[in-house]
Amino acid sequence: SQQGEEDPQALSIQEGENATMNCSYKTSINNLQWYRQNSGRGLVHLILIRSNEREKHSGRLRVTLDTSKKSSSLLITASRAADTASYFCATDTGRRALTFGSGTRLQVQP
Amino acid sequence: GAGVSQSPSNKVTEKGKDVELRCDPISGHTALYWYRQSLGQGLEFLIYFQGNSAPDKSGLPSDRFSAERTGGSVSTLTIQRTQQEDSAVYLCASSPEGSTDTQYFGPGTRLTVL
């Protein structure tokens, strides 16, 4: 199984609601990152949280990290239709490339 | 400045043919990565280049896959004798000095093997 596993695989909410996505991983990490992908093409980096951090904010995004449970969550507050995309967590385990999960597909209904 | 570019954006080929996919990283980025993404799946690491060091080829799925990076800039991923299971989006990313803090992705090449 993959290093990063997102949960849920798919999420549908109404505009204005909050969206929460979770990521679990197996091995120790240096940092964990969240990326966004529109329409199955290039990914865009959203936020990075280091292993010694517990929470980080960026605009409407809030990321938490629990290294004891090897899990992270991404919260998008006051969602908009434009937030519709797939969201991936990626872990830096000391290898020279990131390890990506399988993603959460978020649909925000206007 | 310009981001990571990839060409072609779409490629349709027949089973058994060879294909070449190109990636132009962000100028000055010394690290370059290739990933593969099958429909509805996450990203699968293929190969990593860092400066003049030997590339990390540990993710290449078979010896039909190879990649090179000329002059520390442009990279070409070659798939020989393509198979239908090679159909996927091939994504290239670059980062400064091999840092895994942030990777900058290109738009990808969608490969379809008939």
PDB file of C-alpha atoms in Angstrom:
ATOM      1  CA  SER A   1       0.000   0.000   0.000  1.00  0.00           C
ATOM      2  CA  GLN A   2       1.044   3.607  -0.466  1.00  0.00           C
ATOM      3  CA  GLN A   3       2.968   5.756   1.992  1.00  0.00           C
ATOM      4  CA  GLY A   4       0.212   8.346   1.889  1.00  0.00           C
ATOM      5  CA  GLU A   5      -3.451   7.437   1.929  1.00  0.00           C
ATOM      6  CA  GLU A   6      -6.087  10.128   1.708  1.00  0.00           C
ATOM      7  CA  ASP A   7      -9.512   9.831   3.195  1.00  0.00           C
ATOM      8  CA  PRO A   8     -12.161  10.212   1.944  1.00  0.00           C
ATOM      9  CA  GLN A   9     -11.520   9.300  -1.683  1.00  0.00           C
ATOM     10  CA  ALA A  10     -14.308  11.654  -2.724  1.00  0.00           C
ATOM     11  CA  LEU A  11     -16.130  14.498  -0.981  1.00  0.00           C
ATOM     12  CA  SER A  12     -19.087  16.571  -2.141  1.00  0.00           C
ATOM     13  CA  ILE A  13     -20.159  19.689  -0.224  1.00  0.00           C
ATOM     14  CA  GLN A  14     -22.100  22.884  -0.729  1.00  0.00           C
ATOM     15  CA  GLU A  15     -20.435  26.214  -1.290  1.00  0.00           C
ATOM     16  CA  GLY A  16     -19.705  27.917   2.026  1.00  0.00           C
ATOM     17  CA  GLU A  17     -19.249  24.678   3.937  1.00  0.00           C
ATOM     18  CA  ASN A  18     -15.919  23.484   5.266  1.00  0.00           C
ATOM     19  CA  ALA A  19     -14.073  20.555   3.691  1.00  0.00           C
ATOM     20  CA  THR A  20     -11.797  18.266   5.669  1.00  0.00           C
ATOM     21  CA  MET A  21      -9.447  15.757   4.108  1.00  0.00           C
ATOM     22  CA  ASN A  22      -7.191  13.359   5.956  1.00  0.00           C
ATOM     23  CA  CYS A  23      -3.891  11.743   5.114  1.00  0.00           C
ATOM     24  CA  SER A  24      -2.206   8.835   6.836  1.00  0.00           C
ATOM     25  CA  TYR A  25       1.334   7.659   6.254  1.00  0.00           C
ATOM     26  CA  LYS A  26       3.545   4.829   7.397  1.00  0.00           C
ATOM     27  CA  THR A  27       7.171   5.897   7.872  1.00  0.00           C
ATOM     28  CA  SER A  28       8.795   8.851   9.598  1.00  0.00           C
ATOM     29  CA  ILE A  29       8.839  12.081   7.636  1.00  0.00           C
ATOM     30  CA  ASN A  30      10.775  15.331   7.346  1.00  0.00           C
ATOM     31  CA  ASN A  31       7.744  17.231   6.128  1.00  0.00           C
ATOM     32  CA  LEU A  32       4.303  16.713   4.678  1.00  0.00           C
ATOM     33  CA  GLN A  33       2.874  18.744   1.842  1.00  0.00           C
ATOM     34  CA  TRP A  34      -0.526  19.207   0.271  1.00  0.00           C
ATOM     35  CA  TYR A  35      -0.984  19.731  -3.446  1.00  0.00           C
ATOM     36  CA  ARG A  36      -4.012  20.542  -5.570  1.00  0.00           C
ATOM     37  CA  GLN A  37      -4.700  19.214  -9.050  1.00  0.00           C
ATOM     38  CA  ASN A  38      -7.282  20.503 -11.478  1.00  0.00           C
ATOM     39  CA  SER A  39      -8.604  18.351 -14.292  1.00  0.00           C
ATOM     40  CA  GLY A  40      -5.943  15.658 -13.984  1.00  0.00           C
ATOM     41  CA  ARG A  41      -3.062  17.857 -15.077  1.00  0.00           C
ATOM     42  CA  GLY A  42      -0.286  19.757 -13.239  1.00  0.00           C
ATOM     43  CA  LEU A  43      -0.179  19.947  -9.462  1.00  0.00           C
ATOM     44  CA  VAL A  44       0.066  23.145  -7.458  1.00  0.00           C
ATOM     45  CA  HIS A  45       1.776  23.273  -4.086  1.00  0.00           C
ATOM     46  CA  LEU A  46      -0.566  24.495  -1.344  1.00  0.00           C
ATOM     47  CA  ILE A  47       1.162  24.205   1.999  1.00  0.00           C
ATOM     48  CA  LEU A  48       4.021  22.438   3.776  1.00  0.00           C
ATOM     49  CA  ILE A  49       4.167  21.407   7.408  1.00  0.00           C
ATOM     50  CA  ARG A  50       7.395  20.201   8.983  1.00  0.00           C
ATOM     51  CA  SER A  51       7.628  17.253  11.315  1.00  0.00           C
ATOM     52  CA  ASN A  52       8.170  19.505  14.354  1.00  0.00           C
ATOM     53  CA  GLU A  53       5.065  21.591  13.615  1.00  0.00           C
ATOM     54  CA  ARG A  54       1.547  20.718  14.667  1.00  0.00           C
ATOM     55  CA  GLU A  55      -0.583  23.240  12.812  1.00  0.00           C
ATOM     56  CA  LYS A  56      -0.183  25.691   9.988  1.00  0.00           C
ATOM     57  CA  HIS A  57      -2.470  28.203   8.300  1.00  0.00           C
ATOM     58  CA  SER A  58      -2.504  29.755   4.861  1.00  0.00           C
ATOM     59  CA  GLY A  59      -5.526  31.841   3.934  1.00  0.00           C
ATOM     60  CA  ARG A  60      -8.551  29.531   4.065  1.00  0.00           C
ATOM     61  CA  LEU A  61      -6.353  26.473   4.522  1.00  0.00           C
ATOM     62  CA  ARG A  62      -5.493  24.892   7.836  1.00  0.00           C
ATOM     63  CA  VAL A  63      -3.205  21.888   8.080  1.00  0.00           C
ATOM     64  CA  THR A  64      -2.568  19.802  11.155  1.00  0.00           C
ATOM     65  CA  LEU A  65       0.045  17.129  11.692  1.00  0.00           C
ATOM     66  CA  ASP A  66       0.074  14.407  14.318  1.00  0.00           C
ATOM     67  CA  THR A  67       3.338  12.509  14.036  1.00  0.00           C
ATOM     68  CA  SER A  68       2.367  10.096  16.814  1.00  0.00           C
ATOM     69  CA  LYS A  69      -0.596   8.956  14.726  1.00  0.00           C
ATOM     70  CA  LYS A  70       1.223   9.482  11.436  1.00  0.00           C
ATOM     71  CA  SER A  71      -1.647  11.537  10.115  1.00  0.00           C
ATOM     72  CA  SER A  72      -2.424  14.974   8.750  1.00  0.00           C
ATOM     73  CA  SER A  73      -5.591  16.843   7.898  1.00  0.00           C
ATOM     74  CA  LEU A  74      -6.329  19.636   5.452  1.00  0.00           C
ATOM     75  CA  LEU A  75      -9.245  21.911   6.230  1.00  0.00           C
ATOM     76  CA  ILE A  76     -10.604  24.294   3.621  1.00  0.00           C
ATOM     77  CA  THR A  77     -12.936  26.810   5.219  1.00  0.00           C
ATOM     78  CA  ALA A  78     -15.812  28.623   3.492  1.00  0.00           C
ATOM     79  CA  SER A  79     -15.396  26.536   0.350  1.00  0.00           C
ATOM     80  CA  ARG A  80     -16.013  27.936  -3.109  1.00  0.00           C
ATOM     81  CA  ALA A  81     -16.928  26.258  -6.369  1.00  0.00           C
ATOM     82  CA  ALA A  82     -13.412  27.087  -7.566  1.00  0.00           C
ATOM     83  CA  ASP A  83     -12.005  24.797  -4.853  1.00  0.00           C
ATOM     84  CA  THR A  84     -13.303  21.819  -6.829  1.00  0.00           C
ATOM     85  CA  ALA A  85     -10.206  19.736  -7.542  1.00  0.00           C
ATOM     86  CA  SER A  86      -8.254  16.718  -6.368  1.00  0.00           C
ATOM     87  CA  TYR A  87      -6.080  17.165  -3.298  1.00  0.00           C
ATOM     88  CA  PHE A  88      -2.988  15.090  -2.616  1.00  0.00           C
ATOM     89  CA  CYS A  89      -0.747  14.754   0.381  1.00  0.00           C
ATOM     90  CA  ALA A  90       2.920  14.101  -0.231  1.00  0.00           C
ATOM     91  CA  THR A  91       5.554  13.056   2.259  1.00  0.00           C
ATOM     92  CA  ASP A  92       9.260  13.787   2.339  1.00  0.00           C
ATOM     93  CA  THR A  93      10.816  10.709   3.917  1.00  0.00           C
ATOM     94  CA  GLY A  94      14.414  11.565   3.129  1.00  0.00           C
ATOM     95  CA  ARG A  95      14.302   9.988  -0.290  1.00  0.00           C
ATOM     96  CA  ARG A  96      15.082  12.426  -3.000  1.00  0.00           C
ATOM     97  CA  ALA A  97      11.506  12.471  -4.313  1.00  0.00           C
ATOM     98  CA  LEU A  98       8.173  12.972  -2.598  1.00  0.00           C
ATOM     99  CA  THR A  99       5.759  10.100  -2.059  1.00  0.00           C
ATOM    100  CA  PHE A 100       2.206  10.963  -3.047  1.00  0.00           C
ATOM    101  CA  GLY A 101      -1.088   9.520  -1.879  1.00  0.00           C
ATOM    102  CA  SER A 102      -3.977   8.618  -4.134  1.00  0.00           C
ATOM    103  CA  GLY A 103      -5.877  11.834  -3.517  1.00  0.00           C
ATOM    104  CA  THR A 104      -9.264  13.143  -2.426  1.00  0.00           C
ATOM    105  CA  ARG A 105     -11.613  14.406  -5.124  1.00  0.00           C
ATOM    106  CA  LEU A 106     -13.468  17.435  -3.788  1.00  0.00           C
ATOM    107  CA  GLN A 107     -16.629  18.685  -5.464  1.00  0.00           C
ATOM    108  CA  VAL A 108     -18.034  21.986  -4.242  1.00  0.00           C
ATOM    109  CA  GLN A 109     -21.585  22.548  -5.405  1.00  0.00           C
ATOM    110  CA  PRO A 110     -22.516  26.196  -6.099  1.00  0.00           C
TER     111      PRO A 110
ATOM    112  CA  GLY B   1       9.005  33.856 -14.943  1.00  0.00           C
ATOM    113  CA  ALA B   2       8.166  30.800 -17.004  1.00  0.00           C
ATOM    114  CA  GLY B   3       7.069  27.678 -15.230  1.00  0.00           C
ATOM    115  CA  VAL B   4       7.767  24.060 -16.078  1.00  0.00           C
ATOM    116  CA  SER B   5       6.701  23.218 -19.597  1.00  0.00           C
ATOM    117  CA  GLN B   6       6.083  19.831 -21.156  1.00  0.00           C
ATOM    118  CA  SER B   7       5.530  18.689 -24.686  1.00  0.00           C
ATOM    119  CA  PRO B   8       3.533  17.333 -26.297  1.00  0.00           C
ATOM    120  CA  SER B   9       0.447  17.950 -24.200  1.00  0.00           C
ATOM    121  CA  ASN B  10      -1.207  14.894 -25.695  1.00  0.00           C
ATOM    122  CA  LYS B  11       0.274  11.916 -27.475  1.00  0.00           C
ATOM    123  CA  VAL B  12      -1.597   9.033 -29.072  1.00  0.00           C
ATOM    124  CA  THR B  13       0.500   6.146 -30.283  1.00  0.00           C
ATOM    125  CA  GLU B  14       0.128   2.563 -31.380  1.00  0.00           C
ATOM    126  CA  LYS B  15       1.244  -0.338 -29.249  1.00  0.00           C
ATOM    127  CA  GLY B  16       4.862  -1.189 -29.940  1.00  0.00           C
ATOM    128  CA  LYS B  17       5.940   2.293 -31.015  1.00  0.00           C
ATOM    129  CA  ASP B  18       8.526   4.372 -29.170  1.00  0.00           C
ATOM    130  CA  VAL B  19       7.613   7.781 -27.709  1.00  0.00           C
ATOM    131  CA  GLU B  20       9.615  10.704 -26.371  1.00  0.00           C
ATOM    132  CA  LEU B  21       8.248  13.145 -23.832  1.00  0.00           C
ATOM    133  CA  ARG B  22       9.993  16.423 -23.146  1.00  0.00           C
ATOM    134  CA  CYS B  23      10.279  18.562 -20.024  1.00  0.00           C
ATOM    135  CA  ASP B  24      11.702  22.081 -19.712  1.00  0.00           C
ATOM    136  CA  PRO B  25      12.234  22.854 -16.015  1.00  0.00           C
ATOM    137  CA  ILE B  26      12.268  26.263 -14.413  1.00  0.00           C
ATOM    138  CA  SER B  27      15.516  28.027 -15.209  1.00  0.00           C
ATOM    139  CA  GLY B  28      18.038  27.572 -12.426  1.00  0.00           C
ATOM    140  CA  HIS B  29      16.335  24.565 -10.856  1.00  0.00           C
ATOM    141  CA  THR B  30      18.881  21.809 -10.500  1.00  0.00           C
ATOM    142  CA  ALA B  31      16.477  19.023  -9.545  1.00  0.00           C
ATOM    143  CA  LEU B  32      14.069  17.435 -12.008  1.00  0.00           C
ATOM    144  CA  TYR B  33      11.536  14.682 -11.385  1.00  0.00           C
ATOM    145  CA  TRP B  34       9.338  12.511 -13.573  1.00  0.00           C
ATOM    146  CA  TYR B  35       6.120  11.023 -12.236  1.00  0.00           C
ATOM    147  CA  ARG B  36       3.367   8.940 -13.807  1.00  0.00           C
ATOM    148  CA  GLN B  37      -0.295   9.225 -12.931  1.00  0.00           C
ATOM    149  CA  SER B  38      -2.790   6.631 -14.076  1.00  0.00           C
ATOM    150  CA  LEU B  39      -6.450   7.590 -14.317  1.00  0.00           C
ATOM    151  CA  GLY B  40      -7.859   8.481 -10.908  1.00  0.00           C
ATOM    152  CA  GLN B  41      -4.674   7.491  -9.118  1.00  0.00           C
ATOM    153  CA  GLY B  42      -1.892   9.211  -7.248  1.00  0.00           C
ATOM    154  CA  LEU B  43       1.531  10.014  -8.600  1.00  0.00           C
ATOM    155  CA  GLU B  44       4.073   7.260  -9.126  1.00  0.00           C
ATOM    156  CA  PHE B  45       7.703   8.350  -8.937  1.00  0.00           C
ATOM    157  CA  LEU B  46       9.767   7.383 -11.979  1.00  0.00           C
ATOM    158  CA  ILE B  47      13.157   9.096 -11.983  1.00  0.00           C
ATOM    159  CA  TYR B  48      15.021  11.979 -10.364  1.00  0.00           C
ATOM    160  CA  PHE B  49      17.922  14.100 -11.639  1.00  0.00           C
ATOM    161  CA  GLN B  50      20.032  16.342  -9.405  1.00  0.00           C
ATOM    162  CA  GLY B  51      22.784  18.412 -10.973  1.00  0.00           C
ATOM    163  CA  ASN B  52      25.597  16.247 -12.277  1.00  0.00           C
ATOM    164  CA  SER B  53      24.881  13.351  -9.939  1.00  0.00           C
ATOM    165  CA  ALA B  54      23.847   9.946 -11.224  1.00  0.00           C
ATOM    166  CA  PRO B  55      20.055   9.906 -11.596  1.00  0.00           C
ATOM    167  CA  ASP B  56      17.847   7.981  -9.213  1.00  0.00           C
ATOM    168  CA  LYS B  57      16.132   5.502 -11.548  1.00  0.00           C
ATOM    169  CA  SER B  58      14.563   3.419  -8.815  1.00  0.00           C
ATOM    170  CA  GLY B  59      11.009   4.178  -9.930  1.00  0.00           C
ATOM    171  CA  LEU B  60      11.297   3.181 -13.567  1.00  0.00           C
ATOM    172  CA  PRO B  61       8.840   0.295 -14.078  1.00  0.00           C
ATOM    173  CA  SER B  62      10.815  -1.570 -16.727  1.00  0.00           C
ATOM    174  CA  ASP B  63      13.850  -1.338 -18.982  1.00  0.00           C
ATOM    175  CA  ARG B  64      11.587   0.040 -21.696  1.00  0.00           C
ATOM    176  CA  PHE B  65      11.677   3.329 -19.807  1.00  0.00           C
ATOM    177  CA  SER B  66      14.693   5.625 -19.879  1.00  0.00           C
ATOM    178  CA  ALA B  67      15.363   9.295 -19.353  1.00  0.00           C
ATOM    179  CA  GLU B  68      18.151  11.734 -19.872  1.00  0.00           C
ATOM    180  CA  ARG B  69      18.812  15.294 -18.966  1.00  0.00           C
ATOM    181  CA  THR B  70      21.050  17.271 -21.241  1.00  0.00           C
ATOM    182  CA  GLY B  71      23.154  20.153 -19.960  1.00  0.00           C
ATOM    183  CA  GLY B  72      21.415  20.048 -16.615  1.00  0.00           C
ATOM    184  CA  SER B  73      18.268  21.506 -18.118  1.00  0.00           C
ATOM    185  CA  VAL B  74      15.879  19.865 -20.579  1.00  0.00           C
ATOM    186  CA  SER B  75      14.905  16.259 -19.922  1.00  0.00           C
ATOM    187  CA  THR B  76      13.492  13.609 -22.230  1.00  0.00           C
ATOM    188  CA  LEU B  77      11.604  10.537 -21.054  1.00  0.00           C
ATOM    189  CA  THR B  78      11.631   7.742 -23.619  1.00  0.00           C
ATOM    190  CA  ILE B  79       9.308   4.767 -23.603  1.00  0.00           C
ATOM    191  CA  GLN B  80      10.238   2.016 -26.026  1.00  0.00           C
ATOM    192  CA  ARG B  81       7.831  -0.562 -27.434  1.00  0.00           C
ATOM    193  CA  THR B  82       4.866   1.076 -25.715  1.00  0.00           C
ATOM    194  CA  GLN B  83       2.189  -1.069 -24.118  1.00  0.00           C
ATOM    195  CA  GLN B  84      -1.419  -0.197 -23.338  1.00  0.00           C
ATOM    196  CA  GLU B  85      -0.626  -0.140 -19.615  1.00  0.00           C
ATOM    197  CA  ASP B  86       1.768   2.744 -20.297  1.00  0.00           C
ATOM    198  CA  SER B  87      -1.256   4.980 -20.947  1.00  0.00           C
ATOM    199  CA  ALA B  88      -1.187   7.677 -18.277  1.00  0.00           C
ATOM    200  CA  VAL B  89      -0.380  11.311 -17.648  1.00  0.00           C
ATOM    201  CA  TYR B  90       3.361  11.842 -17.338  1.00  0.00           C
ATOM    202  CA  LEU B  91       4.207  14.755 -15.061  1.00  0.00           C
ATOM    203  CA  CYS B  92       7.503  16.541 -14.747  1.00  0.00           C
ATOM    204  CA  ALA B  93       8.483  18.696 -11.780  1.00  0.00           C
ATOM    205  CA  SER B  94      11.511  20.742 -10.837  1.00  0.00           C
ATOM    206  CA  SER B  95      12.807  22.212  -7.625  1.00  0.00           C
ATOM    207  CA  PRO B  96      15.735  24.392  -6.560  1.00  0.00           C
ATOM    208  CA  GLU B  97      18.869  22.519  -5.512  1.00  0.00           C
ATOM    209  CA  GLY B  98      17.108  19.232  -4.910  1.00  0.00           C
ATOM    210  CA  SER B  99      14.991  20.569  -2.094  1.00  0.00           C
ATOM    211  CA  THR B 100      11.852  18.558  -1.478  1.00  0.00           C
ATOM    212  CA  ASP B 101      10.184  21.550   0.133  1.00  0.00           C
ATOM    213  CA  THR B 102       8.229  22.522  -2.944  1.00  0.00           C
ATOM    214  CA  GLN B 103       8.046  20.929  -6.350  1.00  0.00           C
ATOM    215  CA  TYR B 104       6.843  22.906  -9.344  1.00  0.00           C
ATOM    216  CA  PHE B 105       4.890  20.822 -11.781  1.00  0.00           C
ATOM    217  CA  GLY B 106       4.383  21.060 -15.495  1.00  0.00           C
ATOM    218  CA  PRO B 107       0.964  20.532 -17.094  1.00  0.00           C
ATOM    219  CA  GLY B 108       1.782  16.946 -18.009  1.00  0.00           C
ATOM    220  CA  THR B 109       1.687  14.857 -21.161  1.00  0.00           C
ATOM    221  CA  ARG B 110      -1.328  12.609 -21.595  1.00  0.00           C
ATOM    222  CA  LEU B 111      -0.138   9.430 -23.319  1.00  0.00           C
ATOM    223  CA  THR B 112      -2.639   7.072 -24.893  1.00  0.00           C
ATOM    224  CA  VAL B 113      -1.423   3.768 -26.284  1.00  0.00           C
ATOM    225  CA  LEU B 114      -3.921   2.129 -28.606  1.00  0.00           C
TER     226      LEU B 114
END
